Tab-separated table of C-alpha atoms in Angstrom:
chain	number	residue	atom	x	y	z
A	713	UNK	CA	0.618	-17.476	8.402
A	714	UNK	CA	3.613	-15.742	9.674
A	715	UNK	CA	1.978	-13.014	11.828
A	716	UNK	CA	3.046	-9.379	11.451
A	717	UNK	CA	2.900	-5.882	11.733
A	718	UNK	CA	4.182	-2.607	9.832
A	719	UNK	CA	6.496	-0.724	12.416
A	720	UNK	CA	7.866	2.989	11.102
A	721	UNK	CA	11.028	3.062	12.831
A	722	UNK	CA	12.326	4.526	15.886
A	723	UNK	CA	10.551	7.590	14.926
A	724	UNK	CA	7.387	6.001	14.938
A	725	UNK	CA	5.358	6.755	18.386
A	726	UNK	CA	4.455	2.756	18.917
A	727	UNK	CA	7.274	1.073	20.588
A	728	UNK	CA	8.048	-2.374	19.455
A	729	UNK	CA	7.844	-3.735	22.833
A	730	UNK	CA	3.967	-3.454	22.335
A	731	UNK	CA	3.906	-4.673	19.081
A	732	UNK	CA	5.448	-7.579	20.767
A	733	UNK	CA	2.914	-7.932	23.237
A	734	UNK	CA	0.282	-7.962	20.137
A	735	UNK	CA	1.451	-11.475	19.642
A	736	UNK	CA	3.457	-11.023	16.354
A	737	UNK	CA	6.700	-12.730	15.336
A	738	UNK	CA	7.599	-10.570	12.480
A	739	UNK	CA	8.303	-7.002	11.978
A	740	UNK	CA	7.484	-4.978	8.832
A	741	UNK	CA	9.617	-2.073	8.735
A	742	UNK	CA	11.715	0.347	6.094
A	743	UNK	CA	14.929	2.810	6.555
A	744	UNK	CA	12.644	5.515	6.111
A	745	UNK	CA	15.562	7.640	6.543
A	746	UNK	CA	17.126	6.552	3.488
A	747	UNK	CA	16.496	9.223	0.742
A	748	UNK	CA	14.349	7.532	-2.111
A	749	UNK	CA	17.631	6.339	-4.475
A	750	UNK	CA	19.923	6.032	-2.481
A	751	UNK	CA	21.625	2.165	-1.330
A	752	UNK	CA	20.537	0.585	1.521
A	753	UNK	CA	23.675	0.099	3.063
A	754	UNK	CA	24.822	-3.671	5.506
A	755	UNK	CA	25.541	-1.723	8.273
A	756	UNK	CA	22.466	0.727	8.081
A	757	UNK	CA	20.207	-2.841	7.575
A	758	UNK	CA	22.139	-4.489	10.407
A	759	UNK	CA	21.636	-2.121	12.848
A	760	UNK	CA	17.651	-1.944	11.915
A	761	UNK	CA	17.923	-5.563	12.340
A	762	UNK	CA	19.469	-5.696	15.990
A	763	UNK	CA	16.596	-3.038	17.284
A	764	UNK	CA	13.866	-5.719	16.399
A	765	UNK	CA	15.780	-8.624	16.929
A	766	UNK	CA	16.509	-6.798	20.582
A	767	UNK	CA	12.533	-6.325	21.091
A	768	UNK	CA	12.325	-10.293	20.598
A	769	UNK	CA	10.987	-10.227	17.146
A	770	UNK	CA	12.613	-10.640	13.413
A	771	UNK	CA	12.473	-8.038	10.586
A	772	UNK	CA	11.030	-10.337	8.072
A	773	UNK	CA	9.699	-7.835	5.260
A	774	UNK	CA	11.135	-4.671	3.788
A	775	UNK	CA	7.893	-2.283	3.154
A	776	UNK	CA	9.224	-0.460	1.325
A	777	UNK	CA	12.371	-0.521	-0.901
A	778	UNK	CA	11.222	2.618	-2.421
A	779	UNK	CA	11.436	3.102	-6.500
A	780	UNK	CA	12.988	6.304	-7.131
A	781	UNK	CA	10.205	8.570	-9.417
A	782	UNK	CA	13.138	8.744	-11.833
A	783	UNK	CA	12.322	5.068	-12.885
A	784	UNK	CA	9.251	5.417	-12.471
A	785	UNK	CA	9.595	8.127	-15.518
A	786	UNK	CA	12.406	6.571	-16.960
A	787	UNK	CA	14.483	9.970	-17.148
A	788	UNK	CA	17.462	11.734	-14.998
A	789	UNK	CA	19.361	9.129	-13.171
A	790	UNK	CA	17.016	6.406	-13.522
A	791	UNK	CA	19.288	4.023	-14.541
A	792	UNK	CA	22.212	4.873	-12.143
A	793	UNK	CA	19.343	4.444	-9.430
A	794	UNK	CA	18.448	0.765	-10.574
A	795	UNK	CA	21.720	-0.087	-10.276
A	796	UNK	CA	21.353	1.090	-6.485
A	797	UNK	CA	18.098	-1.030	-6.435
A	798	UNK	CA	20.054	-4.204	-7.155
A	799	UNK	CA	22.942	-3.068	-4.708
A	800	UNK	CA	20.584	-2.795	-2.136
A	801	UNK	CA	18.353	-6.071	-3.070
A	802	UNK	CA	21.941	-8.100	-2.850
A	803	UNK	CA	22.949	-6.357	0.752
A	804	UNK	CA	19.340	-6.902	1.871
A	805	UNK	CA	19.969	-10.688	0.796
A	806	UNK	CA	22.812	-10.698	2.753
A	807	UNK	CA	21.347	-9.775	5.829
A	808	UNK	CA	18.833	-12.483	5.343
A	809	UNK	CA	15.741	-10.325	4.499
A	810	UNK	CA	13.515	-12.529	2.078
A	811	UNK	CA	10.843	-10.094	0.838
A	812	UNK	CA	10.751	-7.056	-0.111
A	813	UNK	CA	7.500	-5.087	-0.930
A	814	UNK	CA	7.394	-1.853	-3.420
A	815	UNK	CA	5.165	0.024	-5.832
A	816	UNK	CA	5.190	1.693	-8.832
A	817	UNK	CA	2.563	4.461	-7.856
A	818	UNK	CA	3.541	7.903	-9.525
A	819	UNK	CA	3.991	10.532	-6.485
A	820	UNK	CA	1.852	9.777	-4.202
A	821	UNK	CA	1.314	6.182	-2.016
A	822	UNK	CA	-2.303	5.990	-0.958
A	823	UNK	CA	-5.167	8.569	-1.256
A	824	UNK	CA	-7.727	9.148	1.164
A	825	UNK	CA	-10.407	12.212	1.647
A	826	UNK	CA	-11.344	11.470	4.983
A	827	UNK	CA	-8.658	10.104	7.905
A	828	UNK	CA	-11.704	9.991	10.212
A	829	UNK	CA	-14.705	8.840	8.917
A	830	UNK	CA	-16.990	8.074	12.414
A	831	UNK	CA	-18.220	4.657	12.744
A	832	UNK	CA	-21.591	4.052	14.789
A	833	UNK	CA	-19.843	2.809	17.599
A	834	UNK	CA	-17.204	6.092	17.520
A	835	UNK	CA	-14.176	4.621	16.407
A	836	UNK	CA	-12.796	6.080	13.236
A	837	UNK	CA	-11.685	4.587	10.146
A	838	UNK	CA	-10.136	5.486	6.430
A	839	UNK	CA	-12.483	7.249	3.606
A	840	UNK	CA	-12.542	7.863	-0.138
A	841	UNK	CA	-15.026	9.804	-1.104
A	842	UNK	CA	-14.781	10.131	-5.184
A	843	UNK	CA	-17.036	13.548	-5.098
A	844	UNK	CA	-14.937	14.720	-2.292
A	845	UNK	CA	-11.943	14.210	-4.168
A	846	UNK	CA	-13.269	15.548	-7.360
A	847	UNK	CA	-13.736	19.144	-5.298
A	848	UNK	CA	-10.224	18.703	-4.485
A	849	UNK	CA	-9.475	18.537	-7.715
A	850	UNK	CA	-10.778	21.025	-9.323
A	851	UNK	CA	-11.768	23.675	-7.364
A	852	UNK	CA	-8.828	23.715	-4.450
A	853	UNK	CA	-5.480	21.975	-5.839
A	854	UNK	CA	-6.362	23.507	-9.632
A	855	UNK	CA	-4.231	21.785	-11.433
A	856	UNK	CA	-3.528	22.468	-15.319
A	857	UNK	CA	-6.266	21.465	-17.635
A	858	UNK	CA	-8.071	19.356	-14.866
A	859	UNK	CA	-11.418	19.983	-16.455
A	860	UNK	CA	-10.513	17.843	-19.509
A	861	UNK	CA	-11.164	15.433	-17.151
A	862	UNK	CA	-14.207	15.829	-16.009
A	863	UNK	CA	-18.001	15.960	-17.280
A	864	UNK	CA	-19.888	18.573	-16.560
A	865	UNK	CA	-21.936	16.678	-14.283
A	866	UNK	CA	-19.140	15.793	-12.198
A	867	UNK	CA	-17.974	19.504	-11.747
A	868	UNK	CA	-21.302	20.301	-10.826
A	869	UNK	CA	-21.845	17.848	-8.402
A	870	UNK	CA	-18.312	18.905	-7.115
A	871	UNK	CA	-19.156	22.193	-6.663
A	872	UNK	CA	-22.530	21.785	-4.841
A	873	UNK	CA	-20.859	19.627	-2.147
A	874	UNK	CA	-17.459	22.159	-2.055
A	875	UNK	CA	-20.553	24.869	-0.965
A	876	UNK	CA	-21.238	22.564	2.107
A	877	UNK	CA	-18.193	22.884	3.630
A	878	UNK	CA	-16.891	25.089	6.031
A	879	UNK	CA	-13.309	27.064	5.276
A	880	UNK	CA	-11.743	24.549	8.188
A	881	UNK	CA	-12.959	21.234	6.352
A	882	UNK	CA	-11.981	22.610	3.063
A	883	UNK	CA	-8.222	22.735	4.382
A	884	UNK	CA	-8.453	19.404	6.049
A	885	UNK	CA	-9.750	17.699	2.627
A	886	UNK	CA	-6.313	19.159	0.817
A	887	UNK	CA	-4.113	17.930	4.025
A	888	UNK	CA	-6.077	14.620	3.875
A	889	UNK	CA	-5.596	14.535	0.317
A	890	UNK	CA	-1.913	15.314	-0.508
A	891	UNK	CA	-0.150	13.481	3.270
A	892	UNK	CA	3.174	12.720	2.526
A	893	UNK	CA	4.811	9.261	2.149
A	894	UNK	CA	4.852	6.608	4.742
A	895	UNK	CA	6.612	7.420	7.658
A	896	UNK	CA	6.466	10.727	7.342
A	897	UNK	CA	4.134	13.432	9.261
A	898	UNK	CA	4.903	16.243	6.483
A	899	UNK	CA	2.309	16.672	4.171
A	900	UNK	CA	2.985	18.273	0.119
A	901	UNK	CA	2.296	21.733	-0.538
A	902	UNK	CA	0.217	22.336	-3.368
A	903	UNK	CA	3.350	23.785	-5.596
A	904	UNK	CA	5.212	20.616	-4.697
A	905	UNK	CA	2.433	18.484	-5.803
A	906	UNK	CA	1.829	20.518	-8.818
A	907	UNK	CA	5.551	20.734	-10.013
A	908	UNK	CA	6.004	17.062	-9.814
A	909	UNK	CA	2.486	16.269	-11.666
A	910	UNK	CA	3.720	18.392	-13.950
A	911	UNK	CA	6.633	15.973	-14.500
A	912	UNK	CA	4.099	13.004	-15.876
A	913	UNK	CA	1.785	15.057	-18.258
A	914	UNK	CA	3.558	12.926	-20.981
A	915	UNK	CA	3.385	9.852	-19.379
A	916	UNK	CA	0.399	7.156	-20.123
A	917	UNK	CA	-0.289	4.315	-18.450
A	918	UNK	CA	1.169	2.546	-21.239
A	919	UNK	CA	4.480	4.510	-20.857
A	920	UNK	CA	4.744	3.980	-17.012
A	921	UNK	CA	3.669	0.050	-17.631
A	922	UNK	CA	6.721	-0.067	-20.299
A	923	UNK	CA	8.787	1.496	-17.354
A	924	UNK	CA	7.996	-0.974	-14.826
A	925	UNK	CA	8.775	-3.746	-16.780
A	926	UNK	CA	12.324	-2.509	-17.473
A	927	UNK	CA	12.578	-2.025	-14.099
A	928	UNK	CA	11.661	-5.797	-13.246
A	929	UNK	CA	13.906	-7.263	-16.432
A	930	UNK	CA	16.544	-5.790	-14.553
A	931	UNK	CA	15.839	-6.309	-10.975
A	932	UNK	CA	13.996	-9.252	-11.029
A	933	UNK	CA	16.294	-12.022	-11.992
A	934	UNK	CA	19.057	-10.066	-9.676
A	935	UNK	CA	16.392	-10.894	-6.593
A	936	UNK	CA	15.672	-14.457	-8.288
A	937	UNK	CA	19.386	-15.494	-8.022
A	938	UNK	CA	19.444	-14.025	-4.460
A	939	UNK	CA	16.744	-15.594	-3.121
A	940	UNK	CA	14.728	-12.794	-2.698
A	941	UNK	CA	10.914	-12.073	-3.541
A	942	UNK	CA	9.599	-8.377	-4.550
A	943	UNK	CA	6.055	-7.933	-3.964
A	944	UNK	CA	4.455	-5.398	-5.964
A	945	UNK	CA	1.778	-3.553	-3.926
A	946	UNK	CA	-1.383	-3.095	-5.529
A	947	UNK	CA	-2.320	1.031	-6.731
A	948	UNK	CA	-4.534	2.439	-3.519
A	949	UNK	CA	-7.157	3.499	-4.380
A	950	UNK	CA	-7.105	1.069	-8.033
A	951	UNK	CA	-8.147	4.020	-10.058
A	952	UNK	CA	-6.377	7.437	-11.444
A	953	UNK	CA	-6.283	10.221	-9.493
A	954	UNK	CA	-4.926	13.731	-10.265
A	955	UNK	CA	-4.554	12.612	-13.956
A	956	UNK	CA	-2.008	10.466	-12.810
A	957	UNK	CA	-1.705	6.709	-14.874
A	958	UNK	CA	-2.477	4.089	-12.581
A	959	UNK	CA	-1.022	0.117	-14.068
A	960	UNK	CA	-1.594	-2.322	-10.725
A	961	UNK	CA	-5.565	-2.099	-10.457
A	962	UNK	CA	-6.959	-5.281	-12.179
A	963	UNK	CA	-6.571	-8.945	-12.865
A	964	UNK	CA	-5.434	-7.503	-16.339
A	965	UNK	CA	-2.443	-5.482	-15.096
A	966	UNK	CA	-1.235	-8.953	-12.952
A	967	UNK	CA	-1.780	-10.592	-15.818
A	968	UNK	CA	0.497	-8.186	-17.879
A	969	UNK	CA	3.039	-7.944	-15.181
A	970	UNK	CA	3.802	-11.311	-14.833
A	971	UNK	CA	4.006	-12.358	-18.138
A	972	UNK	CA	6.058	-9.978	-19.068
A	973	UNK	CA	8.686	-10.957	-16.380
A	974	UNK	CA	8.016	-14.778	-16.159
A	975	UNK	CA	10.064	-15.165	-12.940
A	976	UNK	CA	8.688	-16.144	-9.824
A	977	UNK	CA	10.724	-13.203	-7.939
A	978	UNK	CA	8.535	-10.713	-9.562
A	979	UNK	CA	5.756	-10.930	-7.226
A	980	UNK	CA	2.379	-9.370	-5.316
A	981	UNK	CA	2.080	-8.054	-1.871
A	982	UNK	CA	-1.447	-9.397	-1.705
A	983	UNK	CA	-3.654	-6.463	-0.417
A	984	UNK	CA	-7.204	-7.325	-0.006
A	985	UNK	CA	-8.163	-3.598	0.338
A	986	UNK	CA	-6.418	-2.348	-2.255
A	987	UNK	CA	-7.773	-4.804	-4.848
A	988	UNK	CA	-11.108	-5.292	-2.837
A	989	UNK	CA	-11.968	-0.997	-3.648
A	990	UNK	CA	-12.636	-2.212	-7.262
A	991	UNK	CA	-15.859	-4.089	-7.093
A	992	UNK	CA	-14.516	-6.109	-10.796
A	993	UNK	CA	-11.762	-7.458	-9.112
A	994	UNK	CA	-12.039	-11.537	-8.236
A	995	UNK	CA	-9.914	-11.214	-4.901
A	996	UNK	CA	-10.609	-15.906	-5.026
A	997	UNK	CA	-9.586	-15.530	-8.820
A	998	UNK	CA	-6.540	-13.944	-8.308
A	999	UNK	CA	-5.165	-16.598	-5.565
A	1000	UNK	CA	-6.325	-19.332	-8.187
A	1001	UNK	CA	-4.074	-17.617	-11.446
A	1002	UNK	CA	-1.256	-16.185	-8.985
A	1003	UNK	CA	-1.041	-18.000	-5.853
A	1004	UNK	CA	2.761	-19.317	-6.536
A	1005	UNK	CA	3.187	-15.370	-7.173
A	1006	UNK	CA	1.514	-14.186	-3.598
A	1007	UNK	CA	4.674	-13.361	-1.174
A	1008	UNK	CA	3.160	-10.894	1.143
A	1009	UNK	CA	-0.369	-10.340	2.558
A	1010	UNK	CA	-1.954	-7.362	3.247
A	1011	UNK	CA	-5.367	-8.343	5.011
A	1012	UNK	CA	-8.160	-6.239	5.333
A	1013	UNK	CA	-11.427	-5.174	4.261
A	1014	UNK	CA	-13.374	-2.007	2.565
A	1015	UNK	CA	-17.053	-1.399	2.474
A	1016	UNK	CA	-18.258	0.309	-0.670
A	1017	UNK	CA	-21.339	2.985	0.534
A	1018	UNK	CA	-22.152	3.688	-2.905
A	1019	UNK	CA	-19.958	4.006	-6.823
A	1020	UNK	CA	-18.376	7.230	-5.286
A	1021	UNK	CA	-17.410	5.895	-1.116
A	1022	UNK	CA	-15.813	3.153	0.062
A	1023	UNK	CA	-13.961	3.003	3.275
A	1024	UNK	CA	-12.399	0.468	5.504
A	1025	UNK	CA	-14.447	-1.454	6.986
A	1026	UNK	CA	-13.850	-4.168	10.212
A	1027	UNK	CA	-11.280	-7.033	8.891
A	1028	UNK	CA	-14.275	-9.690	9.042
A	1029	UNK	CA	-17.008	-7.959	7.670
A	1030	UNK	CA	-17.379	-5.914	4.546
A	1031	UNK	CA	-17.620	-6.261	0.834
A	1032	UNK	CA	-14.614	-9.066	0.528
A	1033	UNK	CA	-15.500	-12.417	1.481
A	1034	UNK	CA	-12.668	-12.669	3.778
A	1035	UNK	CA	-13.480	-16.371	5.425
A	1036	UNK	CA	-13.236	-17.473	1.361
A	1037	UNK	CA	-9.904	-15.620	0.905
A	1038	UNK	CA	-8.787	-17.218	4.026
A	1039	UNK	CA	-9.242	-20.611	3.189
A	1040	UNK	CA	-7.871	-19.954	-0.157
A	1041	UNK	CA	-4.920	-18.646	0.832
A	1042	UNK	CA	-4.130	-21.463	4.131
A	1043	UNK	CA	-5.067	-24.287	1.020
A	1044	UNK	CA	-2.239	-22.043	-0.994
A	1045	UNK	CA	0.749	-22.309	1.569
A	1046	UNK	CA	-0.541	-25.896	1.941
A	1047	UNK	CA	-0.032	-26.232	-1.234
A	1048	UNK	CA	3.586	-24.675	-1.270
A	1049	UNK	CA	4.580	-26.135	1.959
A	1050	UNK	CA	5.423	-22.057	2.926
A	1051	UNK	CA	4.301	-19.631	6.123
A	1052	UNK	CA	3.523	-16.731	4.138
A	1053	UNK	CA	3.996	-13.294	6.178
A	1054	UNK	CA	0.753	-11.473	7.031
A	1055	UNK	CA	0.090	-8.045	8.755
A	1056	UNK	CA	-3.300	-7.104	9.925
A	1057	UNK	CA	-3.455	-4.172	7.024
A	1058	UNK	CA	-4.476	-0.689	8.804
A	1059	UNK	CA	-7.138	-0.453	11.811
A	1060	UNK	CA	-9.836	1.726	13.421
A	1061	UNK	CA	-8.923	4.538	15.435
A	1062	UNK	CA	-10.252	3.680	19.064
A	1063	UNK	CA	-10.897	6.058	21.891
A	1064	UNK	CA	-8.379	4.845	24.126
A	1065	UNK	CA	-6.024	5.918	21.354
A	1066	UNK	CA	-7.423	8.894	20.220
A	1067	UNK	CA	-5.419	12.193	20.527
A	1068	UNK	CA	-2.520	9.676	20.849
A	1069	UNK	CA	0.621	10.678	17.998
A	1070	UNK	CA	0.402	7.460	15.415
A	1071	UNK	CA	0.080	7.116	11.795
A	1072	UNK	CA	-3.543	7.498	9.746
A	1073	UNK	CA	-4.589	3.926	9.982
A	1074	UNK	CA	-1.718	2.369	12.093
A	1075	UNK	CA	-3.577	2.659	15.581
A	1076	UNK	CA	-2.651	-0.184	17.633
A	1077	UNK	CA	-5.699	-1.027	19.101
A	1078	UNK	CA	-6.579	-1.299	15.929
A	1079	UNK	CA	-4.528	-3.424	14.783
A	1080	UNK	CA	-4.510	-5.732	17.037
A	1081	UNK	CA	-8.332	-6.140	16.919
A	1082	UNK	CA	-7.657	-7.108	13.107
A	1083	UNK	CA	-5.007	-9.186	14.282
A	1084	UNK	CA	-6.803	-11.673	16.395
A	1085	UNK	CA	-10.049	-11.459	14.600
A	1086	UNK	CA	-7.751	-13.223	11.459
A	1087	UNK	CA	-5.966	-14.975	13.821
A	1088	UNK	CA	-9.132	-16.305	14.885
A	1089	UNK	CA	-10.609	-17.237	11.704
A	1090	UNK	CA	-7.014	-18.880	10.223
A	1091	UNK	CA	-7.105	-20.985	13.647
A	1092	UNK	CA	-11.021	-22.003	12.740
A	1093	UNK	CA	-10.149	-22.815	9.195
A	1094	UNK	CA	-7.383	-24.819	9.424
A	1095	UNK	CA	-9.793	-27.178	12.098
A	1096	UNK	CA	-12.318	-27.179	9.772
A	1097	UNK	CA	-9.759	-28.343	6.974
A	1098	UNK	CA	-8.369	-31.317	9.697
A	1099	UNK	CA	-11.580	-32.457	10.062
A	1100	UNK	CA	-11.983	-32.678	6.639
């Protein structure tokens, strides 16, 4: 595997020169700076390019080439900003970039309830607590006719556990809930979030699956005749929140995605945590049906404490059966005679690193643990397969 990791710019705290040191060849970066619509402009990508390429490393993946929400609802400028989208894949192609990652999640990227969950040995890690988020919900965002979606178990439930907590951890839920998109530090106010949920109270899954698809029947075969792979990330967590519809959860909606654009540019970002929170998903089954549609890999692993937790557990031990995945995937760029590109996906917060500025799940100690513990295991694998 091409090794990795997810850089956020020159505003991000963690200089490349240590990523370098981590051992990776490949940077995974964005224009962050870009508004959402806009095109990604040669010069703009170039001079992106000649910061990594100056820290001894190559940009390799765009995450993310953002979808503008006006696709995503198919109204306003949407289709002046696919046009953009297809400028910007063909300038991307000329700058050499191969794959670019994106996803079709309505407002928000990736939920969480808890940025620092405490592990037994102290370092902290990610948290979705379903209960947790359920208070949220209904009792401190309040939006429009959320009880409709609720039993009357749930709110109760909800309620008891809102009693336990303090005034301080009430407001730290909401920030944890509602931080802004990667790359950014600035969380959404609760009008913000409200006025834009407002904005898909029409829209079904079905609606924003239609959307997609006319998205990829038009970008799609512009990225297949430049070369260029789009990998669709996976919906974090694989399940609606904030009555939002949620279409990149399940073997089903891969299935339906890639039949309906039969291309092999159309493709998945292959997140193991992301598809692992969903206990029905077959992480081995999906390599087997899509493995000629995996362009981007997204390791890690999740722990599920019970139907309403799951957090993020160490990259070799959890719920997902990593060593299997492993071996399926090094037998899958056998296979395709291809290096596919790999980051170490998020990290535990460590003490050395704590009260240090960084991104909720982008430590790099943490990282880099994750790093050579699947470093490790690829390096054990592939022996094992040599010695047949």
């Amino acid at each position: 595997m091409q090794q990795t990791m997810r850089w956020f710019g020159p505003n991000d705290a963690i200089a490349l020169k240590d990523i370098r040191q981590c051992g990776v060849t490949g940077i995974v970066t964005a224009l962050h700076e870009i508004p959402v619509g806009d095109i990604w402009t040669i010069d703009a990508i170039i001079a992106r390019q000649e910061i990594v390429r100056n820290a001894g490393m190559e940009w390799t993946v765009i995450e993310s080439l953002p979808v503008h929400e006006d696709i995503k609802k198919a109204n306003g400028n949407y289709l002046e900003y696919i046009e953009n989208y297809k400028i910007s894949l063909k300038n991307v192609a000329k700058c050499g970039i191969k794959v670019v990652t994106y996803n079709f999640m309505p407002i928000l990227d990736w939920v969480r309830t808890n940025h620092a969950f405490e592990n037994p040995d102290g370092s902290k890690a990610l948290l979705f607590n379903q209960v947790a988020f359920n208070y949220f919900d209904l009792f401190l965002l309040k939006r429009p006719n959320v009880e409709n979606d609720y039993s009357d178990e749930d709110k109760q439930i909800a309620s008891a556990y809102g009693k336990t907590l303090s005034e301080a951890e009430k407001e730290l839920l909401f920030k944890n809930v509602l931080l802004g998109l990667p790359g950014s530090k600035v969380n959404f106010t609760a009008e913000q979030i409200l006025a834009l949920l407002d904005n898909y109270k029409d829209i079904n899954n079905d609606t924003l699956r239609n959307n997609l698809i006319h998205f990829l029947k038009e970008v799609a075969p512009v990225a297949e005749a430049l070369g260029v792979k789009l990998a669709i990330h996976p919906d974090d967590p694989p399940f609606p929140v904030m009555g939002l519809p949620r279409i990149v959860c399940t073997e089903a909606d891969l299935k339906m995605i890639f039949e309906a654009v039969p291309i092999n540019a159309n493709g998945l970002c292959y997140c193991t945590g992301s598809l692992g929170a969903d206990p029905n998903n077959d992480l081995e089954k999906i390599i087997a049906d899509y493995g000629d549609r995996i362009h981007f890999l997204h390791l890690r692993n999740v722990a599920r404490d019970s139907k309403d937790v799951f957090r993020e557990s160490e990259h070799l031990h959890g719920d997902n059966p990593i060593e299997s995945i492993m071996e399926k995937l090094i037998v899958l760029m056998q296979k395709r005679n291809v290096s596919l590109p790999m980051r170490p996906d998020h990290g535990f917060l460590h003490s050395i690193e704590e009260g240090k500025e960084q991104y909720p799940g982008y430590s790099l100690v943490g990282r880099l643990k994750g790093l050579a513990e699947l470093r490790g295991l690829e390096m054990g694998i592939m022996y094992k397969i040599k010695q047949g």
